Short mmCIF file of C-alpha atoms in Angstrom, two decimals:
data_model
loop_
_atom_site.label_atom_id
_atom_site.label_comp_id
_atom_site.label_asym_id
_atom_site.label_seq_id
_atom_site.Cartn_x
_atom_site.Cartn_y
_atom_site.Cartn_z
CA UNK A 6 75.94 9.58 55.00
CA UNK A 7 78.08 12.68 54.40
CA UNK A 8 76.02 13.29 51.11
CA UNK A 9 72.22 13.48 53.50
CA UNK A 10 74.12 15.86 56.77
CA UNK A 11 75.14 18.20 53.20
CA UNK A 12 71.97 18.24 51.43
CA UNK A 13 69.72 18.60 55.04
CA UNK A 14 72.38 21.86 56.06
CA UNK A 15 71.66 23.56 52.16
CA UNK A 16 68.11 22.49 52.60
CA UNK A 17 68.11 24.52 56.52
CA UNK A 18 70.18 27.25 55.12
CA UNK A 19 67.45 27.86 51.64
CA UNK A 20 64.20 27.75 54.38
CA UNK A 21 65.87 30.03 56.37
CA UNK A 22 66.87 33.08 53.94
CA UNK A 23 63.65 32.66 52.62
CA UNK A 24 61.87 33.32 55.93
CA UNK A 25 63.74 35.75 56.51
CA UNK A 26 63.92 37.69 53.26
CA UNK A 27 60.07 37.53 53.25
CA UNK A 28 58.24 38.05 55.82
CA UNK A 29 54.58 37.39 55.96
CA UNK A 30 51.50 39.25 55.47
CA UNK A 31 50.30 40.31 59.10
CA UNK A 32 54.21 41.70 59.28
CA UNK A 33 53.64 43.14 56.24
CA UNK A 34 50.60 44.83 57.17
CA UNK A 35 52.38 46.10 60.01
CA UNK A 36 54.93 47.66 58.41
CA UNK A 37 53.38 50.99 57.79
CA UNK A 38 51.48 53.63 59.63
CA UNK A 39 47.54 52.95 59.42
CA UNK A 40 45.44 56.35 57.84
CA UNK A 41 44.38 58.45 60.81
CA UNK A 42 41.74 61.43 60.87
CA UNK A 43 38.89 59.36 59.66
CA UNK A 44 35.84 61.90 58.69
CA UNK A 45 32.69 62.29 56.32
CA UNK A 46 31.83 65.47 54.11
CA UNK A 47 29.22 66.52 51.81
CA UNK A 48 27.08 64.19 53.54
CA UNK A 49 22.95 63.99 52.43
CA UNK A 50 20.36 61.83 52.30
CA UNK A 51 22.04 59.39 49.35
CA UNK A 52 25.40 60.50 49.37
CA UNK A 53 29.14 60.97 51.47
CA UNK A 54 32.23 61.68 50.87
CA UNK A 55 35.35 60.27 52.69
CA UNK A 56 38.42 61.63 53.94
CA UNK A 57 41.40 60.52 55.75
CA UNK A 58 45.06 61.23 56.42
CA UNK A 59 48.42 59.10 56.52
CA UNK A 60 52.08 59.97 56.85
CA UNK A 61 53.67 58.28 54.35
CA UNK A 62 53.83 58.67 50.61
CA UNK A 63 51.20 56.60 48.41
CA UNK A 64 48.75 57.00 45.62
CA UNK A 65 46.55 53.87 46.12
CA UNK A 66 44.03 53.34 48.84
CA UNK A 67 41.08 50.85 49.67
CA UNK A 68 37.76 52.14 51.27
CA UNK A 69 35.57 49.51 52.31
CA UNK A 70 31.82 50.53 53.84
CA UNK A 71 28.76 49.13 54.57
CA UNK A 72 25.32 49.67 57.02
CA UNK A 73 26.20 49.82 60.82
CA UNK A 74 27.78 46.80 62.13
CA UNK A 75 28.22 45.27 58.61
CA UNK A 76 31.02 42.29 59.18
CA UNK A 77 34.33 43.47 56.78
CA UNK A 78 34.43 41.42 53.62
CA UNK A 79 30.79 41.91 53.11
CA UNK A 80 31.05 45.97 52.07
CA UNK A 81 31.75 47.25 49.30
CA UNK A 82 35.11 48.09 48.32
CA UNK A 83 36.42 50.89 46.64
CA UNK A 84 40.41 51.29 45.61
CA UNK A 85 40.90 55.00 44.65
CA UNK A 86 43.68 56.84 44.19
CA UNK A 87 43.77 59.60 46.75
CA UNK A 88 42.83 60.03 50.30
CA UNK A 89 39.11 60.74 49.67
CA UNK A 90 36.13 59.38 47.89
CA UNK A 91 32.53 59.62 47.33
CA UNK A 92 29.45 57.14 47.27
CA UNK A 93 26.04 57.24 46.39
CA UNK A 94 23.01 54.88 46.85
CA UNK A 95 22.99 55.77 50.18
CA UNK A 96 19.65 55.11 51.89
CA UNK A 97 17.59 58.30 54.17
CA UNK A 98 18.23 58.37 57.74
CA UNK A 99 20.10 55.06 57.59
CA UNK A 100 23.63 54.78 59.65
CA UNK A 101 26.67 53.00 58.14
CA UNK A 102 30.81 52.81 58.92
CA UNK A 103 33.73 52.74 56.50
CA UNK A 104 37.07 51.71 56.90
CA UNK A 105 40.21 52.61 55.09
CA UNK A 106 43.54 51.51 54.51
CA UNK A 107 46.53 52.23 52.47
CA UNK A 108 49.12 50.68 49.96
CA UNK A 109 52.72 50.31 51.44
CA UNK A 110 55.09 50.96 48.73
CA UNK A 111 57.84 49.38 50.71
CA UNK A 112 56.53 46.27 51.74
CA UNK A 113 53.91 46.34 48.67
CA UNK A 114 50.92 45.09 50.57
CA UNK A 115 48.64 46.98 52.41
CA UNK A 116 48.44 48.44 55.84
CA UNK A 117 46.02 47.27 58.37
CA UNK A 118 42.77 48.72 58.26
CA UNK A 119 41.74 52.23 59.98
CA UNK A 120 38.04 52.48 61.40
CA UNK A 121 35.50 52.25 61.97
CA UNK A 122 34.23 55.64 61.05
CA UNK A 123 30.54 56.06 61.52
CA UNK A 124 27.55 58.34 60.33
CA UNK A 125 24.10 58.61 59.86
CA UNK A 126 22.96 60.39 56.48
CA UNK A 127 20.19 62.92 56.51
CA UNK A 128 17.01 62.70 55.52
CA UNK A 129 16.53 65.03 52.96
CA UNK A 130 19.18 66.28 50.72
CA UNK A 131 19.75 70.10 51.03
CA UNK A 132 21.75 70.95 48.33
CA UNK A 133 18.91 69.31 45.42
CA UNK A 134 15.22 70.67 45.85
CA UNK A 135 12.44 67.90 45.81
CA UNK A 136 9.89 67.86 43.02
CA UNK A 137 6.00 69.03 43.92
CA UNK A 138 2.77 68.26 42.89
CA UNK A 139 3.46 65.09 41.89
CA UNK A 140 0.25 63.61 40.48
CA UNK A 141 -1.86 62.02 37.01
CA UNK A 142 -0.90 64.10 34.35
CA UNK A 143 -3.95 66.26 32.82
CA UNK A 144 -5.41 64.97 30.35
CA UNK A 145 -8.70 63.31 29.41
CA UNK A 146 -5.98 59.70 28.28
CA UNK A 147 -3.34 60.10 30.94
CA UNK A 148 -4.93 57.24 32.10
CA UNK A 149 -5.62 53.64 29.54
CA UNK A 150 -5.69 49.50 30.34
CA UNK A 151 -1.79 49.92 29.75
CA UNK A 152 -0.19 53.16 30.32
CA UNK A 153 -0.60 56.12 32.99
CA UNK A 154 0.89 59.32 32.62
CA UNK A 155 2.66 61.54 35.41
CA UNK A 156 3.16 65.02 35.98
CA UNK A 157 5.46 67.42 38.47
CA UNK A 158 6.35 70.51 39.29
CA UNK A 159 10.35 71.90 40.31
CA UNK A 160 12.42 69.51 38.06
CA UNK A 161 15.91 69.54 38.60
CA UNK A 162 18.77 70.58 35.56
CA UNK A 163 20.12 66.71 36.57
CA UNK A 164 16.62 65.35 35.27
CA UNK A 165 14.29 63.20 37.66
CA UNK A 166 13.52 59.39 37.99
CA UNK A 167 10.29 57.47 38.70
CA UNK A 168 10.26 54.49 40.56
CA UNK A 169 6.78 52.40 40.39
CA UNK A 170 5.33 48.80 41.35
CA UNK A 171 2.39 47.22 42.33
CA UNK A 172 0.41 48.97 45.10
CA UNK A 173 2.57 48.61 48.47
CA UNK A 174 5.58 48.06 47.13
CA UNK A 175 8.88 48.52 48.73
CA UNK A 176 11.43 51.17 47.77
CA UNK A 177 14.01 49.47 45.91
CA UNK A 178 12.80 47.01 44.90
CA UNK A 179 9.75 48.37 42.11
CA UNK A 180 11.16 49.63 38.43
CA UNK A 181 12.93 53.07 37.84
CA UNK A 182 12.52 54.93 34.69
CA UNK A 183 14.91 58.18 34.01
CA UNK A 184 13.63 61.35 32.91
CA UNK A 185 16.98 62.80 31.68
CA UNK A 186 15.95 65.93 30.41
CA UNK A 187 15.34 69.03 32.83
CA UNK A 188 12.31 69.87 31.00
CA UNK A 189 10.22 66.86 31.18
CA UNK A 190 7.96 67.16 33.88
CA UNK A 191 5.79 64.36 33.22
CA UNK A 192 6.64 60.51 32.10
CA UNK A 193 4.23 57.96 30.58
CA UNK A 194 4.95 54.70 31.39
CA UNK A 195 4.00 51.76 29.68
CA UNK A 196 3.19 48.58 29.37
CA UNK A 197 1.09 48.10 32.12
CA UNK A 198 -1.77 45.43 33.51
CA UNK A 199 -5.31 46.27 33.44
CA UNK A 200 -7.59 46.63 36.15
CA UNK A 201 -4.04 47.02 38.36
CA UNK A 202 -2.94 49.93 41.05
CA UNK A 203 0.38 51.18 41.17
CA UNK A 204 2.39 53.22 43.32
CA UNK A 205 4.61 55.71 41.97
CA UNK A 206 7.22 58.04 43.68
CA UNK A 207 9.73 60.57 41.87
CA UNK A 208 12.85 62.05 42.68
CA UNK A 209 14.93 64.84 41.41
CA UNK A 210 18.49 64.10 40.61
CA UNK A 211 21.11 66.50 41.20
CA UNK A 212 24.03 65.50 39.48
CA UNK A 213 27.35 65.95 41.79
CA UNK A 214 24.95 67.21 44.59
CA UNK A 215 22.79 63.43 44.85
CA UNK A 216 19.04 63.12 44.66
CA UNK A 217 16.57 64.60 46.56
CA UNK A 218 14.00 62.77 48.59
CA UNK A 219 11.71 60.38 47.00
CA UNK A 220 8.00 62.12 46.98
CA UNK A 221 5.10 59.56 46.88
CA UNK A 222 3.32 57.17 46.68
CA UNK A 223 0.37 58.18 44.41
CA UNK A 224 -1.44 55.06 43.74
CA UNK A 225 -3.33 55.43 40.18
CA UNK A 226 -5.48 52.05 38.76
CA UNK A 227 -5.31 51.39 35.11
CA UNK A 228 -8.89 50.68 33.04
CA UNK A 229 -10.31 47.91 32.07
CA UNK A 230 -8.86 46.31 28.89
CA UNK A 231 -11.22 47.04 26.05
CA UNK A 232 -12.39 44.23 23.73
CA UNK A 233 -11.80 46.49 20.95
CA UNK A 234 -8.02 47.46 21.24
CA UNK A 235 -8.86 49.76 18.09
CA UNK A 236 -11.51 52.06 19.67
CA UNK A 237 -10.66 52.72 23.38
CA UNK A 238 -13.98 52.74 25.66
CA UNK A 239 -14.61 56.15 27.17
CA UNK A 240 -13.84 56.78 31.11
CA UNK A 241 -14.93 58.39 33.77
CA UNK A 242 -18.76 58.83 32.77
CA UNK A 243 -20.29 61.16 35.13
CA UNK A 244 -23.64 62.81 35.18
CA UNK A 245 -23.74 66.59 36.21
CA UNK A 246 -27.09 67.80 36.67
CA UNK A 247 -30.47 67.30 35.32
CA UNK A 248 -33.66 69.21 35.05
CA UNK A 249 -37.02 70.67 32.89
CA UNK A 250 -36.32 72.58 29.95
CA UNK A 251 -38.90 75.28 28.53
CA UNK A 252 -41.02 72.53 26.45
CA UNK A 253 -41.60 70.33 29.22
CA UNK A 254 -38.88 67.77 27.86
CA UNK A 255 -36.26 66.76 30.61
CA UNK A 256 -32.37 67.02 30.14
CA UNK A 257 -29.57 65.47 31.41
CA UNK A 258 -25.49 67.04 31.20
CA UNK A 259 -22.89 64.06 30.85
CA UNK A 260 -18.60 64.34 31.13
CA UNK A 261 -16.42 61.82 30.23
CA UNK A 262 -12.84 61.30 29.45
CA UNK A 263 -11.87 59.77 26.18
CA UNK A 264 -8.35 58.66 24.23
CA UNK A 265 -7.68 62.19 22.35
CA UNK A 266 -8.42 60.56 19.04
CA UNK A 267 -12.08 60.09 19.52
CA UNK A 268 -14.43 62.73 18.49
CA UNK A 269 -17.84 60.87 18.48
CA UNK A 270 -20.11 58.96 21.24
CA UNK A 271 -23.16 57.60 21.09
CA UNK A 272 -25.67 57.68 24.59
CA UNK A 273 -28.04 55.17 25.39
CA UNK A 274 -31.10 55.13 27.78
CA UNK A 275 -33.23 53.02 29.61
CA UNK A 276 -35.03 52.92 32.69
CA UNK A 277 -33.43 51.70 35.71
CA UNK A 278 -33.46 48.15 36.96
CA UNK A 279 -34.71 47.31 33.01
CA UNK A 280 -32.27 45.21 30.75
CA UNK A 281 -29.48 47.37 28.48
CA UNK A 282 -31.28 47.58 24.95
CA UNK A 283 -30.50 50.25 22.49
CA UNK A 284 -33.86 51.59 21.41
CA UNK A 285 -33.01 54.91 22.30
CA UNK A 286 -29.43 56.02 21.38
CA UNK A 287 -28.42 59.86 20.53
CA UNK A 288 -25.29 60.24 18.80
CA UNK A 289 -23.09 63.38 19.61
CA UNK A 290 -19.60 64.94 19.13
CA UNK A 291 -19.07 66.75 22.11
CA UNK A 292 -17.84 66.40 25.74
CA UNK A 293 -19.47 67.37 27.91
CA UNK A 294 -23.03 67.41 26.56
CA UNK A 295 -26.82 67.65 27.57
CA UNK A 296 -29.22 65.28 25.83
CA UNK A 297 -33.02 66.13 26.26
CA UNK A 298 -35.55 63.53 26.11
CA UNK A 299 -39.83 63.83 25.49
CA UNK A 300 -41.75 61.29 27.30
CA UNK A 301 -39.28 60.82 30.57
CA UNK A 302 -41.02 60.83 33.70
CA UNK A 303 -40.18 63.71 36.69
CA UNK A 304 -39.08 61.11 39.77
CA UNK A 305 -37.90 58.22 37.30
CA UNK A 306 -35.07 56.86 37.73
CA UNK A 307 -33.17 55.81 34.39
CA UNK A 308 -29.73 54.14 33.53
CA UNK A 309 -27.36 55.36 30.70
CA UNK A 310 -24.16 54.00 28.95
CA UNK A 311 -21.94 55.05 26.40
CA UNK A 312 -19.87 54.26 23.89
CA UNK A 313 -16.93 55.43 21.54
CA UNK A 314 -17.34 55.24 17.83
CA UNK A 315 -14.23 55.28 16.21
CA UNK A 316 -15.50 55.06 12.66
CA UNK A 317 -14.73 52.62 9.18
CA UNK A 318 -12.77 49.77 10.16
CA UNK A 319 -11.99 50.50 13.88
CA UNK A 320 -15.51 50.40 14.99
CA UNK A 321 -16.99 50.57 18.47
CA UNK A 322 -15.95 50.34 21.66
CA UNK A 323 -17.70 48.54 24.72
CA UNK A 324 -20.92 50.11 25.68
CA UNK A 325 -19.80 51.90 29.27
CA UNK A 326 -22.16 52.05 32.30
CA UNK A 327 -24.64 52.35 33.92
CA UNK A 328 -25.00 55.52 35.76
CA UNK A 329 -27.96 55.85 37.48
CA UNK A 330 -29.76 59.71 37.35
CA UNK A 331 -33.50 60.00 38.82
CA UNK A 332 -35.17 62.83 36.69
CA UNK A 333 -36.27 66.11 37.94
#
């Protein structure tokens, strides 16, 4: 009996030094002064900085933030090693809160948390420029089945990124591409689906100073995919004008666009509402062009196509049309 009242008083007397030699977390947490003076900084349309002060000596911090009303434990949290940091990824116009707290050194747990601080970021950034004229690129093959090139005006030194997706897509969610280099103002992007539109935006990037704004959408559709992937089918067939030359033979003027490593077409005419058949073809090397023809009738209306040849092994392309021009 004396051996159990012994080992119950050493087993009271352990429990209680180690209560009270350790206390527990919320006292802990207590134990130091919470950061005070709460503010945001540098603040544009994707970026903030945050600042605080405490009164007591400490080189690690934790930062957590989040949209307006976010629930703590959801944010995202920072640990940083002096009473300010900065974020990016912020969204336009959108308003979110941070919190902050501080490491104790003499309890070594943290303090309870400060905040919240709130703020709404702008919606443009003014310290990085947005890019203009943001549009195709160009040239006559800025535009294939598969690939679409883009062009811009006011780059920034930081470089620029695209961000594209099926038409109506949301911001955020499409693909980016990064245009590092400040003198790249255009981007071809690739491997694309036929027959498909796509949105595109851009926005400048500003190193330490954020992005700018995102400028868009422009909304471009890829071609058709050619049955000859060897010999690209001309685009954008368009007739110009037509008329009477001297000899009483009438001429039509034809523009196209074409991949920039085709140099030779060939034309084809028939009369409208008649079946495609190439019994009359004219071959030519230039774009545009004006084909005359004996025998066409003033009021007619006639139907012509086109196609690329792309010579020796890589053939023809698809015969492209009709456009329909009445003669004069």
């Amino acid at each position: 009996m004396k051996k159990i009242t012994l080992l119950l008083a050493v087993s009271l007397l352990i429990f209680g030094c180690s209560s009270d030699d350790s206390p527990n977390e919320e006292n802990q947490q207590n134990s130091c002064a919470l950061p005070v003076n709460l503010s945001v900084q540098n603040l544009t349309n994707t970026t903030a900085s945050f600042n605080w002060d405490v009164s007591i000596s400490s080189s690690l911090y934790q930062v957590e933030y989040g949209t307006f009303g976010f629930s703590q434990g959801s944010g995202i949290t920072l640990t940083v090693p002096d009473t300010y940091t900065s974020v990016q990824n912020l969204q336009p116009q959108t308003q979110y809160s941070f919190y902050t707290r501080v490491f104790c050194n003499e309890s070594q747990t943290y303090s309870n948390w400060a905040g919240p601080f709130s703020f709404v970021t702008l919606d443009s950034n003014p310290f990085c420029e947005d890019p203009t004229n943001f549009t195709e690129d160009v040239y006559p093959d800025s535009i294939t089945h598969n690939k679409i090139d883009l062009y811009w005006s006011s780059p920034s030194s930081g470089g620029s990124e695209i961000q594209y997706g099926v038409q109506g897509f949301n911001l955020g969610s499409g693909t980016t591409q990064i245009e590092p280099d400040f003198y790249d103002q255009s981007a071809s992007i690739n491997n694309l689906n036929s027959e498909t539109t796509y949105d595109f935006y851009v926005r400048n990037v500003c190193e330490d100073s954020g992005f700018s704004s995102w400028v868009g959408p422009v909304s471009i559709t890829t071609l058709n995919e050619p049955s000859n992937p060897n010999c690209i089918d001309p685009f954008n067939f368009t007739s110009t004008s037509s008329g009477t030359n001297s000899d009483g033979s009438k001429y039509f003027d034809f523009t196209w666009d074409y991949e920039s490593s085709q140099n030779s077409w060939e034309i084809a005419i028939v009369e409208a509402g008649t079946a495609f058949n190439t019994s009359s073809v004219t071959a030519t090397s230039f774009s545009p062009v004006r084909v005359s023809y004996g025998g066409v009738t003033s009021g007619q209306a006639y139907d012509f196509y086109i196609r690329s040849n792309c010579g020796g092994t890589n053939g023809f392309s698809d015969w492209v049309g009709p456009i329909t021009v009445t003669a004069q």
